[in-house]
PDB file of C-alpha atoms in Angstrom:
ATOM      1  CA  MET A   1      20.343 -21.751  -9.084  1.00 47.00           C
ATOM      2  CA  PHE A   2      21.304 -19.781  -5.991  1.00 47.00           C
ATOM      3  CA  VAL A   3      24.562 -18.662  -7.630  1.00 48.00           C
ATOM      4  CA  ASP A   4      22.637 -17.435 -10.655  1.00 61.00           C
ATOM      5  CA  LEU A   5      20.263 -15.472  -8.430  1.00 59.00           C
ATOM      6  CA  LEU A   6      23.198 -13.914  -6.606  1.00 59.00           C
ATOM      7  CA  SER A   7      24.312 -12.334  -9.853  1.00 69.00           C
ATOM      8  CA  LEU A   8      21.000 -10.494 -10.290  1.00 76.00           C
ATOM      9  CA  HIS A   9      20.232  -7.065  -8.905  1.00 83.00           C
ATOM     10  CA  PRO A  10      17.604  -7.118  -6.092  1.00 86.00           C
ATOM     11  CA  VAL A  11      15.335  -4.847  -8.142  1.00 88.00           C
ATOM     12  CA  VAL A  12      15.495  -7.324 -11.043  1.00 90.00           C
ATOM     13  CA  LEU A  13      14.689 -10.142  -8.625  1.00 91.00           C
ATOM     14  CA  ALA A  14      11.703  -8.148  -7.368  1.00 91.00           C
ATOM     15  CA  LEU A  15      10.472  -7.760 -10.934  1.00 92.00           C
ATOM     16  CA  LEU A  16      10.814 -11.513 -11.541  1.00 93.00           C
ATOM     17  CA  ALA A  17       9.071 -12.324  -8.262  1.00 94.00           C
ATOM     18  CA  THR A  18       6.136 -10.008  -8.914  1.00 94.00           C
ATOM     19  CA  GLY A  19       5.975 -11.404 -12.425  1.00 94.00           C
ATOM     20  CA  PHE A  20       5.413 -14.771 -10.758  1.00 95.00           C
ATOM     21  CA  THR A  21       2.641 -13.372  -8.540  1.00 94.00           C
ATOM     22  CA  TRP A  22       1.056 -11.764 -11.616  1.00 94.00           C
ATOM     23  CA  PHE A  23       1.211 -15.159 -13.347  1.00 95.00           C
ATOM     24  CA  CYS A  24      -0.604 -16.698 -10.365  1.00 94.00           C
ATOM     25  CA  THR A  25      -3.338 -14.100 -10.746  1.00 92.00           C
ATOM     26  CA  ALA A  26      -3.614 -15.044 -14.416  1.00 94.00           C
ATOM     27  CA  PHE A  27      -3.705 -18.735 -13.487  1.00 95.00           C
ATOM     28  CA  GLY A  28      -6.640 -18.088 -11.154  1.00 92.00           C
ATOM     29  CA  ALA A  29      -8.356 -15.960 -13.788  1.00 92.00           C
ATOM     30  CA  GLY A  30      -8.037 -18.930 -16.147  1.00 94.00           C
ATOM     31  CA  PHE A  31     -10.603 -20.811 -14.045  1.00 92.00           C
ATOM     32  CA  VAL A  32     -13.179 -18.862 -16.051  1.00 91.00           C
ATOM     33  CA  PHE A  33     -12.611 -21.249 -18.961  1.00 92.00           C
ATOM     34  CA  PHE A  34     -13.731 -24.194 -16.834  1.00 89.00           C
ATOM     35  CA  PHE A  35     -16.285 -22.812 -14.367  1.00 83.00           C
ATOM     36  CA  ARG A  36     -19.177 -20.422 -14.837  1.00 81.00           C
ATOM     37  CA  THR A  37     -19.644 -20.068 -11.101  1.00 79.00           C
ATOM     38  CA  VAL A  38     -17.985 -21.040  -7.834  1.00 76.00           C
ATOM     39  CA  PRO A  39     -20.114 -22.458  -5.001  1.00 81.00           C
ATOM     40  CA  ARG A  40     -20.383 -19.908  -2.199  1.00 80.00           C
ATOM     41  CA  PRO A  41     -18.724 -22.154   0.444  1.00 84.00           C
ATOM     42  CA  VAL A  42     -15.754 -22.769  -1.876  1.00 84.00           C
ATOM     43  CA  PHE A  43     -15.506 -19.080  -2.723  1.00 82.00           C
ATOM     44  CA  ASN A  44     -15.592 -18.169   0.985  1.00 86.00           C
ATOM     45  CA  ALA A  45     -12.880 -20.726   1.726  1.00 89.00           C
ATOM     46  CA  MET A  46     -10.697 -19.310  -1.060  1.00 85.00           C
ATOM     47  CA  LEU A  47     -11.002 -15.757   0.256  1.00 85.00           C
ATOM     48  CA  GLY A  48     -10.432 -16.955   3.823  1.00 90.00           C
ATOM     49  CA  PHE A  49      -7.327 -18.821   2.693  1.00 90.00           C
ATOM     50  CA  ALA A  50      -5.988 -15.649   1.062  1.00 87.00           C
ATOM     51  CA  SER A  51      -6.705 -13.738   4.290  1.00 90.00           C
ATOM     52  CA  GLY A  52      -4.760 -16.219   6.405  1.00 93.00           C
ATOM     53  CA  ILE A  53      -1.730 -16.062   4.121  1.00 90.00           C
ATOM     54  CA  MET A  54      -1.693 -12.265   4.112  1.00 89.00           C
ATOM     55  CA  ILE A  55      -2.013 -12.029   7.907  1.00 93.00           C
ATOM     56  CA  ALA A  56       0.844 -14.474   8.474  1.00 92.00           C
ATOM     57  CA  ALA A  57       3.028 -12.793   5.842  1.00 88.00           C
ATOM     58  CA  SER A  58       2.381  -9.400   7.430  1.00 90.00           C
ATOM     59  CA  PHE A  59       3.666 -10.593  10.792  1.00 92.00           C
ATOM     60  CA  TRP A  60       6.496 -13.026  10.069  1.00 89.00           C
ATOM     61  CA  SER A  61       7.803 -11.614   6.809  1.00 86.00           C
ATOM     62  CA  LEU A  62       7.287  -7.892   7.388  1.00 88.00           C
ATOM     63  CA  LEU A  63       6.632  -6.767  10.963  1.00 92.00           C
ATOM     64  CA  LEU A  64       9.157  -9.004  12.735  1.00 90.00           C
ATOM     65  CA  PRO A  65      12.042  -8.007  10.407  1.00 87.00           C
ATOM     66  CA  SER A  66      10.973  -4.369  10.736  1.00 90.00           C
ATOM     67  CA  ILE A  67      11.140  -4.587  14.534  1.00 93.00           C
ATOM     68  CA  ALA A  68      14.540  -6.307  14.430  1.00 89.00           C
ATOM     69  CA  LEU A  69      16.016  -3.751  12.022  1.00 86.00           C
ATOM     70  CA  SER A  70      14.694  -0.853  14.093  1.00 89.00           C
ATOM     71  CA  GLU A  71      16.199  -2.281  17.267  1.00 89.00           C
ATOM     72  CA  ASN A  72      19.549  -2.923  15.573  1.00 86.00           C
ATOM     73  CA  ALA A  73      19.590   0.696  14.421  1.00 81.00           C
ATOM     74  CA  GLY A  74      19.062   1.871  17.996  1.00 82.00           C
ATOM     75  CA  GLN A  75      15.610   3.256  17.230  1.00 83.00           C
ATOM     76  CA  THR A  76      12.502   3.101  19.384  1.00 86.00           C
ATOM     77  CA  ALA A  77      11.191   0.037  17.585  1.00 89.00           C
ATOM     78  CA  TRP A  78       7.575   0.113  18.718  1.00 90.00           C
ATOM     79  CA  LEU A  79       7.215   3.760  17.715  1.00 92.00           C
ATOM     80  CA  HIS A  80       8.827   3.462  14.280  1.00 90.00           C
ATOM     81  CA  VAL A  81       7.047   0.226  13.405  1.00 94.00           C
ATOM     82  CA  SER A  82       3.680   1.540  14.618  1.00 95.00           C
ATOM     83  CA  PHE A  83       4.103   4.682  12.519  1.00 95.00           C
ATOM     84  CA  GLY A  84       4.939   2.654   9.412  1.00 93.00           C
ATOM     85  CA  PHE A  85       2.089   0.199   9.996  1.00 96.00           C
ATOM     86  CA  LEU A  86      -0.506   2.942  10.448  1.00 96.00           C
ATOM     87  CA  SER A  87       0.872   4.856   7.467  1.00 94.00           C
ATOM     88  CA  GLY A  88       0.369   1.810   5.255  1.00 90.00           C
ATOM     89  CA  GLY A  89      -3.168   1.233   6.467  1.00 92.00           C
ATOM     90  CA  LEU A  90      -4.166   4.880   6.176  1.00 94.00           C
ATOM     91  CA  SER A  91      -2.713   5.093   2.660  1.00 89.00           C
ATOM     92  CA  LEU A  92      -4.925   2.226   1.543  1.00 87.00           C
ATOM     93  CA  TYR A  93      -7.839   3.851   3.351  1.00 88.00           C
ATOM     94  CA  ALA A  94      -7.271   7.002   1.293  1.00 87.00           C
ATOM     95  CA  LEU A  95      -7.184   4.974  -1.937  1.00 80.00           C
ATOM     96  CA  HIS A  96     -10.422   3.249  -0.979  1.00 77.00           C
ATOM     97  CA  LYS A  97     -12.071   6.600  -0.401  1.00 77.00           C
ATOM     98  CA  LEU A  98     -10.727   8.022  -3.643  1.00 74.00           C
ATOM     99  CA  LEU A  99     -11.206   5.159  -6.118  1.00 67.00           C
ATOM    100  CA  PRO A 100     -14.713   3.792  -6.734  1.00 62.00           C
ATOM    101  CA  HIS A 101     -14.878  -0.002  -6.419  1.00 56.00           C
ATOM    102  CA  LEU A 102     -17.361  -2.752  -5.740  1.00 57.00           C
ATOM    103  CA  HIS A 103     -16.891  -5.582  -3.273  1.00 57.00           C
ATOM    104  CA  VAL A 104     -17.411  -9.031  -4.753  1.00 54.00           C
ATOM    105  CA  GLY A 105     -20.905 -10.212  -3.871  1.00 48.00           C
ATOM    106  CA  LEU A 106     -22.296  -6.782  -2.957  1.00 41.00           C
ATOM    107  CA  GLU A 107     -24.942  -4.856  -4.822  1.00 42.00           C
ATOM    108  CA  GLU A 108     -24.076  -1.942  -7.085  1.00 41.00           C
ATOM    109  CA  ASN A 109     -25.815   0.544  -4.794  1.00 40.00           C
ATOM    110  CA  ARG A 110     -23.317  -0.387  -2.086  1.00 50.00           C
ATOM    111  CA  LEU A 111     -20.197   0.566  -4.006  1.00 51.00           C
ATOM    112  CA  GLU A 112     -17.379   2.229  -2.098  1.00 55.00           C
ATOM    113  CA  GLY A 113     -15.015   5.077  -2.876  1.00 53.00           C
ATOM    114  CA  GLY A 114     -15.906   8.167  -4.867  1.00 52.00           C
ATOM    115  CA  LYS A 115     -19.080   8.546  -6.889  1.00 52.00           C
ATOM    116  CA  SER A 116     -18.849   6.830 -10.231  1.00 49.00           C
ATOM    117  CA  SER A 117     -20.726   6.187 -13.449  1.00 44.00           C
ATOM    118  CA  PHE A 118     -18.454   3.234 -14.161  1.00 47.00           C
ATOM    119  CA  GLN A 119     -20.051  -0.047 -15.106  1.00 57.00           C
ATOM    120  CA  ARG A 120     -20.363  -2.702 -12.421  1.00 58.00           C
ATOM    121  CA  SER A 121     -17.754  -4.836 -14.199  1.00 61.00           C
ATOM    122  CA  LEU A 122     -15.121  -2.090 -14.021  1.00 67.00           C
ATOM    123  CA  LEU A 123     -15.870  -1.552 -10.339  1.00 66.00           C
ATOM    124  CA  LEU A 124     -15.212  -5.255  -9.717  1.00 64.00           C
ATOM    125  CA  ILE A 125     -11.855  -5.000 -11.518  1.00 68.00           C
ATOM    126  CA  LEU A 126     -10.875  -1.938  -9.468  1.00 71.00           C
ATOM    127  CA  ALA A 127     -11.708  -3.786  -6.244  1.00 68.00           C
ATOM    128  CA  ILE A 128      -9.270  -6.631  -6.948  1.00 66.00           C
ATOM    129  CA  THR A 129      -6.668  -4.214  -8.302  1.00 72.00           C
ATOM    130  CA  LEU A 130      -6.732  -2.394  -4.957  1.00 75.00           C
ATOM    131  CA  HIS A 131      -6.005  -5.738  -3.267  1.00 71.00           C
ATOM    132  CA  ASN A 132      -2.895  -6.213  -5.357  1.00 81.00           C
ATOM    133  CA  ILE A 133      -1.176  -2.889  -4.671  1.00 83.00           C
ATOM    134  CA  PRO A 134       0.119  -3.717  -1.160  1.00 86.00           C
ATOM    135  CA  GLU A 135       0.926  -7.277  -2.213  1.00 86.00           C
ATOM    136  CA  GLY A 136       3.290  -6.107  -4.943  1.00 89.00           C
ATOM    137  CA  LEU A 137       4.788  -3.573  -2.559  1.00 87.00           C
ATOM    138  CA  ALA A 138       5.407  -6.265   0.079  1.00 88.00           C
ATOM    139  CA  VAL A 139       7.232  -8.516  -2.392  1.00 91.00           C
ATOM    140  CA  GLY A 140       9.283  -5.619  -3.706  1.00 89.00           C
ATOM    141  CA  VAL A 141      10.324  -4.479  -0.234  1.00 88.00           C
ATOM    142  CA  ALA A 142      11.305  -8.039   0.701  1.00 87.00           C
ATOM    143  CA  PHE A 143      13.651  -8.301  -2.288  1.00 90.00           C
ATOM    144  CA  GLY A 144      14.893  -4.745  -1.988  1.00 86.00           C
ATOM    145  CA  ALA A 145      15.975  -5.638   1.553  1.00 82.00           C
ATOM    146  CA  LEU A 146      18.619  -7.912   0.015  1.00 82.00           C
ATOM    147  CA  GLY A 147      20.681  -4.773  -0.427  1.00 73.00           C
ATOM    148  CA  GLU A 148      21.300  -4.968   3.329  1.00 66.00           C
ATOM    149  CA  GLY A 149      23.108  -8.267   2.850  1.00 64.00           C
ATOM    150  CA  PHE A 150      22.613 -10.850   0.098  1.00 61.00           C
ATOM    151  CA  THR A 151      22.525 -14.122   2.043  1.00 68.00           C
ATOM    152  CA  TYR A 152      20.793 -17.425   1.421  1.00 71.00           C
ATOM    153  CA  GLU A 153      18.501 -16.831   4.410  1.00 73.00           C
ATOM    154  CA  ALA A 154      17.505 -13.354   3.210  1.00 75.00           C
ATOM    155  CA  LEU A 155      16.870 -14.643  -0.307  1.00 82.00           C
ATOM    156  CA  MET A 156      14.719 -17.510   0.983  1.00 82.00           C
ATOM    157  CA  ALA A 157      12.733 -15.120   3.173  1.00 81.00           C
ATOM    158  CA  ALA A 158      11.971 -12.916   0.166  1.00 85.00           C
ATOM    159  CA  MET A 159      11.070 -15.927  -1.981  1.00 88.00           C
ATOM    160  CA  VAL A 160       8.687 -17.183   0.717  1.00 87.00           C
ATOM    161  CA  VAL A 161       6.874 -13.827   0.636  1.00 88.00           C
ATOM    162  CA  ALA A 162       6.543 -14.027  -3.149  1.00 91.00           C
ATOM    163  CA  PHE A 163       5.388 -17.649  -3.026  1.00 89.00           C
ATOM    164  CA  GLY A 164       2.812 -16.945  -0.342  1.00 86.00           C
ATOM    165  CA  ILE A 165       1.433 -13.925  -2.174  1.00 89.00           C
ATOM    166  CA  GLY A 166       1.375 -15.922  -5.403  1.00 90.00           C
ATOM    167  CA  ILE A 167      -0.661 -18.727  -3.821  1.00 87.00           C
ATOM    168  CA  GLN A 168      -3.295 -16.364  -2.517  1.00 83.00           C
ATOM    169  CA  ASN A 169      -3.431 -14.542  -5.868  1.00 88.00           C
ATOM    170  CA  ILE A 170      -4.922 -17.649  -7.468  1.00 88.00           C
ATOM    171  CA  PRO A 171      -8.333 -17.306  -5.766  1.00 82.00           C
ATOM    172  CA  GLU A 172      -8.180 -13.545  -6.261  1.00 80.00           C
ATOM    173  CA  GLY A 173      -7.799 -14.006 -10.010  1.00 86.00           C
ATOM    174  CA  ALA A 174     -10.831 -16.286 -10.042  1.00 85.00           C
ATOM    175  CA  ALA A 175     -12.691 -13.809  -7.837  1.00 77.00           C
ATOM    176  CA  VAL A 176     -12.623 -11.176 -10.562  1.00 79.00           C
ATOM    177  CA  SER A 177     -12.813 -13.232 -13.782  1.00 86.00           C
ATOM    178  CA  ILE A 178     -15.770 -15.481 -12.907  1.00 84.00           C
ATOM    179  CA  PRO A 179     -18.041 -12.611 -11.760  1.00 78.00           C
ATOM    180  CA  LEU A 180     -17.190 -10.799 -15.018  1.00 80.00           C
ATOM    181  CA  LEU A 181     -18.457 -13.840 -16.912  1.00 80.00           C
ATOM    182  CA  ARG A 182     -21.769 -13.469 -15.104  1.00 75.00           C
ATOM    183  CA  GLU A 183     -21.789  -9.787 -16.073  1.00 73.00           C
ATOM    184  CA  GLY A 184     -21.994 -10.786 -19.736  1.00 79.00           C
ATOM    185  CA  PHE A 185     -18.312 -10.764 -20.718  1.00 82.00           C
ATOM    186  CA  THR A 186     -16.952 -13.566 -22.880  1.00 88.00           C
ATOM    187  CA  ALA A 187     -14.605 -16.060 -21.228  1.00 91.00           C
ATOM    188  CA  LYS A 188     -11.639 -14.534 -23.069  1.00 92.00           C
ATOM    189  CA  LYS A 189     -12.462 -10.989 -21.973  1.00 88.00           C
ATOM    190  CA  SER A 190     -13.138 -12.128 -18.421  1.00 88.00           C
ATOM    191  CA  PHE A 191      -9.744 -13.810 -18.330  1.00 92.00           C
ATOM    192  CA  TRP A 192      -8.031 -10.766 -19.837  1.00 90.00           C
ATOM    193  CA  TYR A 193      -9.410  -8.345 -17.275  1.00 84.00           C
ATOM    194  CA  GLY A 194      -8.909 -10.836 -14.457  1.00 85.00           C
ATOM    195  CA  GLN A 195      -5.200 -11.213 -15.135  1.00 90.00           C
ATOM    196  CA  LEU A 196      -4.876  -7.496 -15.830  1.00 85.00           C
ATOM    197  CA  SER A 197      -5.892  -6.772 -12.227  1.00 81.00           C
ATOM    198  CA  GLY A 198      -2.534  -8.250 -11.200  1.00 87.00           C
ATOM    199  CA  PHE A 199      -0.538  -5.874 -13.389  1.00 88.00           C
ATOM    200  CA  VAL A 200      -0.107  -3.433 -10.496  1.00 88.00           C
ATOM    201  CA  GLU A 201       1.974  -5.974  -8.575  1.00 91.00           C
ATOM    202  CA  PRO A 202       5.127  -5.665 -10.739  1.00 93.00           C
ATOM    203  CA  ILE A 203       4.702  -1.881 -10.585  1.00 91.00           C
ATOM    204  CA  GLY A 204       4.424  -1.943  -6.785  1.00 89.00           C
ATOM    205  CA  GLY A 205       7.264  -4.436  -6.601  1.00 91.00           C
ATOM    206  CA  LEU A 206       9.627  -2.268  -8.626  1.00 91.00           C
ATOM    207  CA  LEU A 207       8.731   0.796  -6.600  1.00 89.00           C
ATOM    208  CA  GLY A 208       9.184  -0.938  -3.238  1.00 88.00           C
ATOM    209  CA  ALA A 209      12.430  -2.680  -4.190  1.00 90.00           C
ATOM    210  CA  ALA A 210      14.053   0.397  -5.713  1.00 88.00           C
ATOM    211  CA  LEU A 211      13.051   2.583  -2.793  1.00 85.00           C
ATOM    212  CA  VAL A 212      14.524   0.402  -0.049  1.00 85.00           C
ATOM    213  CA  PHE A 213      17.569  -0.613  -2.104  1.00 83.00           C
ATOM    214  CA  TYR A 214      18.669   2.941  -2.823  1.00 81.00           C
ATOM    215  CA  VAL A 215      17.478   4.437   0.471  1.00 78.00           C
ATOM    216  CA  GLU A 216      18.324   1.664   2.922  1.00 74.00           C
ATOM    217  CA  SER A 217      17.480   3.728   6.000  1.00 79.00           C
ATOM    218  CA  ILE A 218      13.756   3.542   5.218  1.00 86.00           C
ATOM    219  CA  LEU A 219      13.685  -0.275   5.144  1.00 86.00           C
ATOM    220  CA  PRO A 220      12.111  -0.740   8.626  1.00 89.00           C
ATOM    221  CA  PHE A 221       9.436   1.819   7.736  1.00 91.00           C
ATOM    222  CA  ALA A 222       8.815   0.242   4.313  1.00 89.00           C
ATOM    223  CA  LEU A 223       8.388  -3.245   5.807  1.00 89.00           C
ATOM    224  CA  SER A 224       5.873  -2.087   8.398  1.00 93.00           C
ATOM    225  CA  PHE A 225       4.138   0.143   5.810  1.00 92.00           C
ATOM    226  CA  ALA A 226       3.560  -2.884   3.554  1.00 89.00           C
ATOM    227  CA  ALA A 227       2.270  -4.878   6.529  1.00 91.00           C
ATOM    228  CA  GLY A 228      -0.219  -2.167   7.439  1.00 92.00           C
ATOM    229  CA  ALA A 229      -1.473  -1.931   3.868  1.00 89.00           C
ATOM    230  CA  MET A 230      -1.953  -5.699   3.672  1.00 89.00           C
ATOM    231  CA  ILE A 231      -3.803  -5.912   6.986  1.00 93.00           C
ATOM    232  CA  PHE A 232      -6.107  -3.102   5.860  1.00 91.00           C
ATOM    233  CA  VAL A 233      -7.009  -5.094   2.741  1.00 85.00           C
ATOM    234  CA  VAL A 234      -7.653  -8.228   4.796  1.00 89.00           C
ATOM    235  CA  VAL A 235      -9.915  -6.551   7.346  1.00 90.00           C
ATOM    236  CA  GLU A 236     -11.671  -4.179   4.940  1.00 85.00           C
ATOM    237  CA  GLU A 237     -12.090  -6.444   1.933  1.00 80.00           C
ATOM    238  CA  LEU A 238     -11.266 -10.122   2.212  1.00 82.00           C
ATOM    239  CA  ILE A 239     -12.785 -11.051   5.564  1.00 87.00           C
ATOM    240  CA  PRO A 240     -16.143  -9.306   4.987  1.00 84.00           C
ATOM    241  CA  GLU A 241     -16.401 -10.758   1.480  1.00 80.00           C
ATOM    242  CA  SER A 242     -15.540 -14.246   2.726  1.00 83.00           C
ATOM    243  CA  HIS A 243     -18.384 -14.118   5.288  1.00 82.00           C
ATOM    244  CA  THR A 244     -21.235 -13.465   2.897  1.00 76.00           C
ATOM    245  CA  GLY A 245     -23.882 -16.159   2.749  1.00 71.00           C
ATOM    246  CA  LYS A 246     -24.787 -18.644   5.429  1.00 72.00           C
ATOM    247  CA  GLU A 247     -21.807 -21.047   5.429  1.00 71.00           C
ATOM    248  CA  THR A 248     -19.151 -18.762   6.899  1.00 81.00           C
ATOM    249  CA  GLU A 249     -17.306 -21.562   8.698  1.00 88.00           C
ATOM    250  CA  MET A 250     -15.510 -22.389   5.451  1.00 90.00           C
ATOM    251  CA  ALA A 251     -14.003 -18.897   5.414  1.00 90.00           C
ATOM    252  CA  THR A 252     -12.718 -19.326   8.962  1.00 93.00           C
ATOM    253  CA  LEU A 253     -11.215 -22.725   8.219  1.00 93.00           C
ATOM    254  CA  GLY A 254      -9.654 -21.392   5.025  1.00 92.00           C
ATOM    255  CA  ALA A 255      -8.073 -18.525   6.954  1.00 93.00           C
ATOM    256  CA  MET A 256      -6.614 -20.912   9.531  1.00 95.00           C
ATOM    257  CA  PHE A 257      -5.098 -23.194   6.883  1.00 94.00           C
ATOM    258  CA  GLY A 258      -3.739 -20.233   4.936  1.00 92.00           C
ATOM    259  CA  PHE A 259      -2.183 -18.775   8.088  1.00 94.00           C
ATOM    260  CA  VAL A 260      -0.551 -22.083   9.038  1.00 95.00           C
ATOM    261  CA  LEU A 261       0.791 -22.630   5.512  1.00 91.00           C
ATOM    262  CA  MET A 262       2.409 -19.200   5.333  1.00 89.00           C
ATOM    263  CA  MET A 263       3.752 -19.479   8.885  1.00 90.00           C
ATOM    264  CA  ALA A 264       5.271 -22.894   8.160  1.00 90.00           C
ATOM    265  CA  LEU A 265       6.887 -21.614   4.964  1.00 85.00           C
ATOM    266  CA  ASP A 266       8.279 -18.533   6.640  1.00 83.00           C
ATOM    267  CA  VAL A 267       9.557 -20.226   9.786  1.00 83.00           C
ATOM    268  CA  GLY A 268      10.721 -23.374   8.023  1.00 79.00           C
ATOM    269  CA  LEU A 269      12.404 -21.742   5.021  1.00 73.00           C
ATOM    270  CA  GLY A 270      12.785 -18.057   5.780  1.00 59.00           C
TER     271      GLY A 270
END
């Protein structure tokens, strides 16, 4: 299998990997055919789990390699990585201000972004779609980095990022499809729009992979940029949403297990 993968262009690998993460979103959206609702503690644990995975992936899979590459290039690592990290976070901040969206579990009069006459259902879809932009970018950058040197270790590191993102996309897919069912959509339509929210990941993956593959000098910046964007999503969206209701301990435990899982995958395999 490894030999076959070696014959593929890193950008093609990024497309395949983000196709996998999109499939995971669709898998989670498919829960709508079996459940009309998710108990709040379970939902909080799912979002917490996704948060833990994204935090761990941001550090081990993105920030640490960015620091190492900056140091190897003789750059001032802390300055370059900080600039990339803040750029990623501020870019997502700008998108949040520009695009109207609704946090899962919040009332319509508490929507964020620009003013909108969109239906509540569309605002829910936009919220999850915003989550998926930095995730696709992170996977794409990880595979695009293979242009620096296609080794087994580098390939495994990129695959770990894709696997981790894919795992946490499962609850995200359910997080958009099941609420749509409660909004009056049929199960089929809820599933369709739920999986469609993951469509931006292959787009982000292609963009990230092509950018760092053809302009290798920006790789440290791209890695830290993706990390900053992911951390913004975690702090702005996932953690607050996972702590709605009274039983918030499940969100904290979910985050800890998600963090440990991603850390173990990255350290053990990457």
